[in-house]
Amino acid sequence: MKLNKSIGYGAFILAASTILSYGLGLLRDRGLTGAFGAGYELDIYNASFLLPDFIMSSFGAALTAAFVPVFTTLRQKEGDRKSWELTNSVFSLINMVLLVGIILAAIAAPIIAKIVAPGFDAEKQNILVQTTRIMLISPFLFSFSTLFGNALQSLRRFISYALSPILYNAGIIIGIYFFVPRFGLFGAIYGVLIGAFLHLLVRLIEIIYTGWNLRFRNQYFFKPWQQPEIKKMIRLIIPRALDLLIWQINLWSYTAIASSIAYGSIAIFNLARNFQSMPVSFFGIAFATSMFPALAASFAEKNKPKFIEDLTKTIRQVLFFTLPAAAGMAVLGKPLVSFFLQNGKFTDEAVASTGLVLAVFALSIPLESLQYLLTRGFYAQHNTKTPVLVTIIATIINISVSYVASKFLGTTGLALGFICYTSTQVILLSILLQKKINFLGFISFTNILKIIISAAIMALAVYFILPLFSSIKIAFVVSVIAGAGIYLLLALFLKIPEISSIYFIINKKILKR
């Protein structure tokens, strides 16, 4: 019971902070669209993230799958001192790998720019090379932040872990509103670096407070395989890094295809994706992140029933929140974009195009959320290979569908490709995980059907409410409030057990009972 509450508590902290972070993210996107519109400058801004994110995925984000299980197991068996020694060793390795990777990336930037955005002319590709080279500082900062965040996550300390994305968006906003008027597009890039530094700083402060003492370990700088835990992490990281690199291939393919459609297509795709990712982060990633240490601990203790209980309970909770979010966003795509982004240079045509892409994108919200959960079910068992194989298959399908569909549907075709990508992952991961732990029998499909019915009725009601108001913004606000109320009333009427997740949040965090 205590562990379940810990999962719910951690998920609440992450979800609540994500709401604030995305609130700032909306302010960030509103500033970007107002300053640049859906044009080539915003296309370049989005394309500038691809190479730094590629490095980050290779050498930083891949740590999550490997570090948390190894750190947790080592801490349980040998105590805090050994686990902090492991942290220092990984810190040393990151220094070495990132310095080499960033230097090589800066040299190769002109070649990579042609691959990333083949539809850009020479002038725009030259600007992309400059912005990309500046952005290469960010993976250096983010990789250390990820390492510290993983250690804090293993200790089930979520405060700075939750605050860091808020500060990241705050830094970008500073760049947009203070530097863009003077430096143009480059001012937005400087804001990203400020945000990355703040992202690292808040985690560094908390991890020092927990007892970590930085020691640069020269012996592991050159020979990391001498430490057994590092050797095990490297084995786990390689498949996870490959998995993340494959996802980067997906992003590169989206950008490359969009750059050949029309100016603004990259921006429209990314803006729609930002909206779609909100409920995924609020619930899918938040619950998966909070659940992960508990699953790793259950596996280390060889407690299979507890492992299955935590996994299936979290799946039901995530579907309870993401299915209505998907239904509502599919209906409210255009009003949502208009309400938050329409200003300055962001025209009615851009609003309509982004809203259409978002309406299609919304269908992937439950799928992507489940993908995060199921993937961590494998990671907790020290299995990073299976998700990689699944991702390879899904990527082939994604790129194929995106390329063909974009010829007929434009940017909307990319969203359709993403739906195929996430659905393929969920189906294959579910089948493979079922063979290992037989978890599907513990999921109440009757309750899931009730959730689907409630979400469908809510979406239908919102569809008929929208035309009742002449102002699209008023219609949006009323529809959101009415839709949420209808869904919760239906959940109570149908006695959906997962509504207790809301009770827990209200009682424990708002009313402090």
XYZ file of C-alpha atoms in Angstrom:
513
model
C 0.000 0.000 0.000
C 2.819 2.371 0.909
C 4.538 1.754 -2.414
C 1.314 2.340 -4.348
C 0.880 5.661 -2.524
C 4.483 6.499 -3.358
C 3.771 5.896 -7.034
C 0.643 8.036 -6.867
C 2.434 10.771 -4.909
C 5.365 10.859 -7.306
C 3.065 10.813 -10.304
C 1.086 13.709 -8.859
C 4.213 15.817 -8.313
C 5.390 15.133 -11.847
C 1.943 15.687 -13.362
C 1.379 18.933 -11.439
C 4.790 20.300 -12.386
C 4.226 19.214 -15.964
C 1.005 21.226 -16.048
C 2.943 24.307 -14.950
C 5.757 23.516 -17.359
C 3.346 23.173 -20.254
C 1.623 26.363 -19.198
C 4.965 28.071 -19.674
C 5.389 26.029 -22.839
C 2.210 27.536 -24.231
C 3.523 30.997 -23.376
C 6.772 30.009 -25.105
C 4.984 28.821 -28.252
C 2.723 31.872 -28.260
C 5.802 34.068 -28.151
C 7.436 32.121 -30.974
C 4.369 32.166 -33.215
C 3.768 35.847 -32.533
C 7.367 36.745 -33.340
C 7.971 34.478 -36.341
C 4.587 33.141 -37.510
C 4.462 29.759 -39.262
C 7.379 30.588 -41.537
C 10.945 29.651 -42.323
C 12.459 31.171 -39.139
C 10.369 28.935 -36.905
C 11.209 26.030 -39.213
C 14.917 26.719 -38.676
C 14.407 27.059 -34.920
C 12.784 23.616 -34.738
C 15.323 22.015 -37.058
C 18.158 23.368 -34.873
C 17.190 20.949 -32.104
C 17.692 17.786 -34.151
C 21.479 17.368 -33.997
C 21.811 18.378 -30.302
C 18.896 16.072 -29.433
C 20.594 13.305 -31.393
C 23.676 13.639 -29.181
C 21.548 13.945 -26.069
C 19.675 10.758 -26.935
C 22.914 8.907 -27.634
C 24.859 9.855 -24.520
C 22.374 11.306 -22.042
C 18.805 10.078 -22.242
C 19.962 6.486 -22.765
C 21.221 6.542 -19.173
C 17.669 6.411 -17.813
C 17.045 2.817 -18.819
C 20.423 1.639 -17.542
C 21.194 3.839 -14.565
C 17.994 3.530 -12.502
C 17.922 -0.311 -12.238
C 21.685 -0.590 -11.623
C 21.763 2.291 -9.121
C 18.705 0.897 -7.275
C 20.104 -2.625 -7.074
C 23.567 -1.430 -5.970
C 22.086 0.827 -3.290
C 19.919 -1.989 -1.912
C 22.823 -4.426 -1.772
C 25.814 -2.255 -0.815
C 24.465 1.051 0.475
C 24.741 4.720 -0.419
C 28.528 4.983 -0.719
C 28.777 2.492 -3.574
C 25.830 4.022 -5.407
C 27.413 7.482 -5.256
C 30.716 6.046 -6.500
C 28.780 4.723 -9.475
C 27.355 8.201 -10.063
C 30.859 9.695 -10.110
C 32.045 7.075 -12.557
C 29.186 7.772 -14.942
C 29.800 11.520 -14.567
C 33.396 10.976 -15.715
C 32.331 8.901 -18.695
C 29.816 11.494 -19.854
C 32.544 14.163 -19.880
C 34.701 12.110 -22.189
C 32.024 10.955 -24.603
C 30.191 14.257 -24.910
C 33.272 16.355 -25.616
C 34.214 14.106 -28.521
C 30.646 13.902 -29.819
C 30.021 17.658 -29.707
C 33.285 18.517 -31.496
C 32.562 16.029 -34.282
C 28.983 17.277 -34.581
C 30.109 20.909 -34.926
C 32.473 19.917 -37.750
C 29.803 17.872 -39.532
C 27.005 20.452 -39.116
C 27.025 21.690 -42.772
C 26.626 18.151 -44.083
C 23.965 17.271 -41.539
C 21.970 20.434 -42.328
C 21.485 19.186 -45.888
C 20.211 15.861 -44.561
C 17.939 17.400 -41.947
C 16.280 19.959 -44.228
C 16.840 19.137 -47.902
C 13.995 21.488 -48.826
C 15.842 24.559 -47.479
C 17.754 26.761 -49.901
C 21.474 27.534 -49.353
C 20.853 30.684 -47.304
C 18.477 28.981 -44.875
C 20.769 25.970 -44.527
C 23.631 28.321 -43.649
C 21.538 29.879 -40.873
C 20.612 26.375 -39.703
C 24.307 25.469 -39.418
C 24.970 28.533 -37.235
C 22.014 27.956 -34.908
C 22.792 24.251 -34.624
C 26.398 24.884 -33.577
C 25.267 27.234 -30.821
C 22.682 24.693 -29.667
C 25.361 22.002 -29.325
C 26.109 23.378 -25.848
C 22.702 22.134 -24.660
C 23.317 18.339 -24.778
C 26.379 18.831 -22.550
C 24.168 20.462 -19.908
C 21.201 18.143 -20.371
C 23.231 14.940 -20.118
C 24.504 15.818 -16.652
C 21.034 16.958 -15.666
C 19.680 13.591 -16.816
C 22.275 11.713 -14.763
C 21.427 13.666 -11.612
C 17.726 13.312 -12.326
C 18.072 9.546 -12.619
C 19.805 9.333 -9.250
C 17.098 11.473 -7.643
C 14.405 9.380 -9.331
C 15.958 6.211 -7.898
C 15.815 7.814 -4.442
C 12.177 8.738 -5.162
C 12.954 12.421 -4.813
C 10.905 14.198 -7.454
C 10.969 17.889 -6.509
C 13.927 19.158 -8.549
C 13.225 16.472 -11.142
C 9.828 18.115 -11.562
C 11.062 21.722 -11.361
C 13.731 21.397 -14.046
C 11.432 21.420 -17.124
C 9.620 24.440 -15.661
C 12.895 26.339 -15.416
C 13.873 25.164 -18.904
C 10.775 26.730 -20.432
C 11.291 29.836 -18.294
C 14.751 30.251 -19.819
C 13.387 29.969 -23.353
C 10.705 32.567 -22.552
C 13.418 34.941 -21.337
C 15.133 34.504 -24.688
C 11.940 35.117 -26.678
C 10.751 38.217 -24.873
C 14.097 39.838 -24.043
C 16.605 38.666 -26.671
C 14.532 38.095 -29.831
C 13.719 41.822 -30.251
C 17.472 42.498 -30.389
C 18.998 39.336 -31.887
C 16.072 37.878 -33.856
C 16.092 34.109 -34.276
C 19.404 33.810 -32.422
C 17.802 35.376 -29.348
C 15.462 32.382 -29.131
C 18.472 30.053 -29.372
C 20.203 31.877 -26.504
C 17.050 31.360 -24.444
C 17.304 27.602 -24.962
C 20.812 27.603 -23.493
C 19.657 29.629 -20.477
C 16.867 27.118 -19.929
C 19.236 24.148 -20.228
C 21.557 25.663 -17.609
C 18.661 26.202 -15.175
C 17.463 22.640 -15.866
C 20.842 21.346 -14.680
C 21.328 23.776 -11.798
C 18.203 22.864 -9.805
C 18.989 19.117 -9.964
C 22.636 19.691 -9.082
C 21.620 21.586 -5.932
C 19.291 18.828 -4.714
C 21.639 15.942 -5.474
C 24.419 17.650 -3.485
C 21.932 18.039 -0.638
C 21.258 14.259 -0.667
C 24.896 13.492 0.105
C 26.547 13.212 -3.308
C 30.127 14.468 -3.386
C 31.613 14.963 -6.843
C 34.794 13.007 -7.427
C 36.249 12.897 -10.922
C 37.338 9.266 -11.352
C 40.303 9.186 -13.716
C 40.575 5.412 -13.657
C 37.086 5.128 -15.168
C 37.615 7.969 -17.570
C 39.774 5.770 -19.776
C 38.824 2.233 -18.628
C 35.167 2.179 -17.616
C 34.895 -1.584 -18.110
C 36.983 -2.168 -14.988
C 33.969 -1.412 -12.778
C 31.349 -4.220 -12.980
C 28.380 -1.873 -12.621
C 29.671 0.379 -15.399
C 30.174 -2.655 -17.608
C 26.600 -3.725 -16.952
C 25.308 -0.220 -17.657
C 27.152 -0.097 -20.970
C 25.463 -3.351 -21.990
C 22.089 -1.867 -21.066
C 22.772 1.545 -22.603
C 23.710 0.298 -26.066
C 20.235 -1.043 -26.946
C 18.516 1.937 -25.284
C 20.759 4.394 -27.139
C 19.912 2.590 -30.359
C 16.232 2.842 -29.478
C 16.515 6.604 -28.938
C 18.593 7.069 -32.063
C 15.895 5.317 -34.049
C 13.377 7.785 -32.622
C 15.695 10.572 -33.758
C 15.581 9.056 -37.228
C 11.809 9.426 -37.055
C 12.150 13.100 -36.100
C 14.690 13.709 -38.846
C 12.392 12.061 -41.367
C 9.468 14.253 -40.247
C 11.596 17.390 -40.633
C 13.058 16.317 -43.974
C 9.632 15.497 -45.411
C 8.048 18.664 -43.989
C 10.856 20.869 -45.352
C 9.863 19.746 -48.838
C 6.139 20.445 -48.411
C 6.021 24.206 -47.786
C 7.597 26.829 -45.521
C 5.962 26.591 -42.115
C 5.237 22.856 -42.326
C 7.973 21.994 -39.800
C 6.623 24.638 -37.437
C 3.002 23.485 -37.808
C 3.944 19.858 -37.201
C 5.959 20.710 -34.086
C 3.305 23.050 -32.672
C 0.647 20.358 -33.058
C 3.002 17.810 -31.538
C 3.563 20.098 -28.538
C -0.166 20.158 -27.825
C -0.494 16.405 -28.328
C 2.380 15.745 -25.958
C 0.772 17.635 -23.071
C -1.580 14.878 -21.855
C 1.102 12.308 -22.678
C 3.474 14.102 -20.306
C 0.797 14.875 -17.704
C -0.240 11.255 -17.370
C 1.733 8.812 -19.543
C 5.250 9.998 -18.754
C 4.407 11.164 -15.217
C 2.965 7.805 -14.175
C 5.642 5.845 -16.049
C 8.459 7.848 -14.446
C 6.984 7.500 -10.967
C 6.239 3.804 -11.467
C 9.684 2.894 -12.831
C 11.645 2.743 -9.520
C 8.879 0.618 -7.968
C 9.010 -1.843 -10.863
C 12.802 -1.964 -10.668
C 12.584 -2.657 -6.928
C 9.963 -5.407 -7.411
C 12.117 -7.080 -10.027
C 15.213 -6.854 -7.801
C 13.202 -8.464 -4.984
C 11.796 -11.074 -7.406
C 8.274 -10.045 -6.395
C 6.401 -10.812 -9.624
C 2.836 -10.313 -8.236
C 3.773 -6.827 -7.034
C 5.392 -6.068 -10.383
C 2.212 -7.013 -12.242
C -0.029 -5.183 -9.774
C 1.863 -1.890 -10.103
C 2.059 -2.144 -13.894
C -1.594 -2.986 -14.533
C -2.901 -0.458 -12.037
C -0.873 2.275 -13.709
C -2.087 1.239 -17.166
C -5.717 1.582 -16.058
C -5.048 4.963 -14.458
C -3.320 6.308 -17.546
C -6.151 5.216 -19.832
C -8.658 6.872 -17.503
C -6.983 10.230 -18.156
C -5.657 9.914 -21.712
C -8.707 8.505 -23.512
C -10.902 11.541 -22.727
C -7.938 13.830 -23.439
C -7.606 12.287 -26.905
C -11.337 12.502 -27.619
C -11.553 16.100 -26.447
C -8.469 17.272 -28.317
C -9.658 15.625 -31.537
C -12.838 17.715 -31.406
C -11.226 20.913 -30.075
C -8.131 21.012 -32.288
C -8.745 24.329 -34.072
C -10.293 26.190 -31.080
C -7.398 25.022 -28.904
C -4.775 26.370 -31.308
C -6.686 29.633 -31.764
C -7.121 30.164 -28.029
C -3.446 29.755 -27.140
C -1.394 30.650 -30.218
C -3.226 33.060 -32.487
C -1.400 36.382 -32.224
C 1.063 38.538 -34.122
C 2.238 36.852 -37.318
C 0.298 33.606 -36.709
C -2.492 33.841 -39.284
C -5.970 32.255 -39.551
C -4.619 29.900 -42.198
C -1.835 28.746 -39.857
C -4.399 28.197 -37.080
C -6.585 26.057 -39.338
C -3.643 23.965 -40.590
C -2.234 23.400 -37.095
C -5.700 22.543 -35.730
C -6.261 19.904 -38.404
C -2.894 18.258 -37.761
C -3.604 18.325 -34.029
C -7.026 16.686 -34.445
C -5.340 13.716 -36.137
C -2.395 13.727 -33.728
C -4.763 13.490 -30.745
C -5.645 9.894 -31.572
C -2.119 8.845 -30.610
C -2.292 10.200 -27.031
C -3.355 6.937 -25.282
C -1.098 4.899 -27.558
C 2.052 6.892 -26.843
C 1.264 6.929 -23.110
C 0.929 3.146 -23.046
C 4.144 2.813 -25.020
C 6.060 4.622 -22.243
C 4.550 2.335 -19.603
C 5.119 -0.917 -21.458
C 8.672 0.027 -22.392
C 9.538 0.637 -18.748
C 8.084 -2.758 -17.950
C 10.969 -4.180 -19.981
C 13.570 -1.725 -18.687
C 12.783 -2.615 -15.070
C 13.611 -6.233 -15.938
C 16.996 -5.088 -17.328
C 15.752 -5.821 -20.849
C 16.505 -2.966 -23.229
C 16.844 -5.082 -26.373
C 13.198 -5.952 -26.938
C 11.962 -2.334 -27.113
C 14.708 -1.596 -29.661
C 13.556 -4.338 -32.003
C 9.978 -3.164 -31.684
C 11.003 0.439 -32.378
C 12.885 -0.580 -35.536
C 9.782 -2.271 -36.938
C 7.570 0.679 -35.953
C 10.000 3.165 -37.530
C 9.973 1.427 -40.888
C 6.179 1.583 -40.874
C 6.184 5.201 -39.679
C 8.535 6.574 -42.323
C 6.773 4.663 -45.094
C 3.314 5.857 -44.100
C 4.480 9.432 -43.431
C 6.181 9.760 -46.815
C 3.260 8.369 -48.825
C 0.541 10.090 -46.777
C 2.280 13.493 -46.978
C 1.996 13.363 -50.763
C -1.792 13.374 -50.429
C -2.464 14.993 -47.042
C 0.505 17.325 -46.561
C 1.594 17.840 -42.949
C -1.432 15.881 -41.706
C 0.101 12.780 -43.282
C 2.995 13.005 -40.805
C 0.543 12.787 -37.892
C -1.006 9.722 -39.494
C 2.435 8.140 -39.684
C 2.949 8.811 -35.983
C -0.323 7.037 -35.135
C 0.889 3.979 -37.045
C 4.219 4.216 -35.213
C 2.733 4.251 -31.695
C 0.038 1.661 -32.394
C 2.635 -0.774 -33.757
C 4.730 -0.345 -30.613
C 1.825 -0.869 -28.221
C 0.616 -4.004 -29.998
C 4.038 -5.656 -30.214
C 5.177 -4.655 -26.704
C 1.922 -5.937 -25.205
C 2.254 -9.286 -26.950
C 5.887 -9.754 -25.916
C 5.364 -8.608 -22.312
C 2.320 -10.834 -21.997
C 4.491 -13.838 -22.857
C 6.901 -12.920 -20.059
C 4.606 -12.000 -17.168
C 0.997 -12.692 -18.274
C -0.217 -9.254 -17.166
C -3.257 -8.754 -19.401
C -5.412 -11.030 -17.262
C -5.154 -8.498 -14.431
C -6.569 -5.620 -16.490
C -10.332 -5.074 -16.275
C -11.407 -4.593 -19.888
C -14.955 -3.922 -18.679
C -13.734 -0.798 -16.913
C -11.724 0.234 -19.965
C -14.902 -0.090 -22.066
C -16.675 2.189 -19.579
C -13.884 4.739 -19.993
C -14.191 4.588 -23.785
C -17.970 5.078 -23.618
C -17.625 8.025 -21.232
C -14.966 9.671 -23.422
C -17.059 9.178 -26.578
C -20.180 10.727 -25.010
C -18.091 13.634 -23.731
C -16.623 14.269 -27.207
C -20.080 14.145 -28.799
C -21.401 16.671 -26.267
C -18.469 19.019 -26.921
C -19.058 18.736 -30.667
C -22.613 20.073 -30.247
C -21.633 22.745 -27.705
C -19.031 24.423 -29.954
C -21.447 25.918 -32.554
C -23.571 27.536 -29.825
C -21.086 30.407 -29.406
C -19.985 32.960 -31.986
C -16.620 33.512 -30.267
C -14.297 30.574 -30.814
C -12.408 31.353 -27.622
C -15.554 31.436 -25.466
C -16.725 28.243 -27.139
C -13.409 26.616 -26.277
C -13.525 27.549 -22.581
C -17.166 26.471 -22.149
C -16.560 23.231 -24.043
C -13.551 22.295 -21.899
C -15.409 22.925 -18.631
C -18.578 21.169 -19.795
C -16.641 18.250 -21.268
C -14.640 17.655 -18.089
C -17.803 17.811 -15.982
C -19.676 15.386 -18.239
C -16.818 12.905 -18.207
C -16.433 12.924 -14.413
C -20.203 12.542 -13.892
C -20.274 9.593 -16.276
C -17.277 8.048 -14.499
C -19.144 8.332 -11.181
C -22.373 6.986 -12.675
C -20.627 4.011 -14.284
C -18.542 3.443 -11.132
C -15.179 3.457 -12.869
C -12.662 2.496 -10.133
C -9.857 4.643 -11.549
C -11.676 7.804 -10.469
C -10.140 7.071 -7.060
C -6.918 8.512 -8.531
C -8.587 11.918 -8.380
C -9.779 11.286 -4.826
C -6.229 10.456 -3.779
C -4.855 13.669 -5.263
C -7.552 15.827 -3.638
C -7.349 14.182 -0.198
C -3.583 13.816 0.087
C -2.287 16.858 -1.726
C -5.017 19.484 -1.736
C -6.932 18.814 1.493
C -3.805 17.352 3.196
C -5.746 14.517 4.806
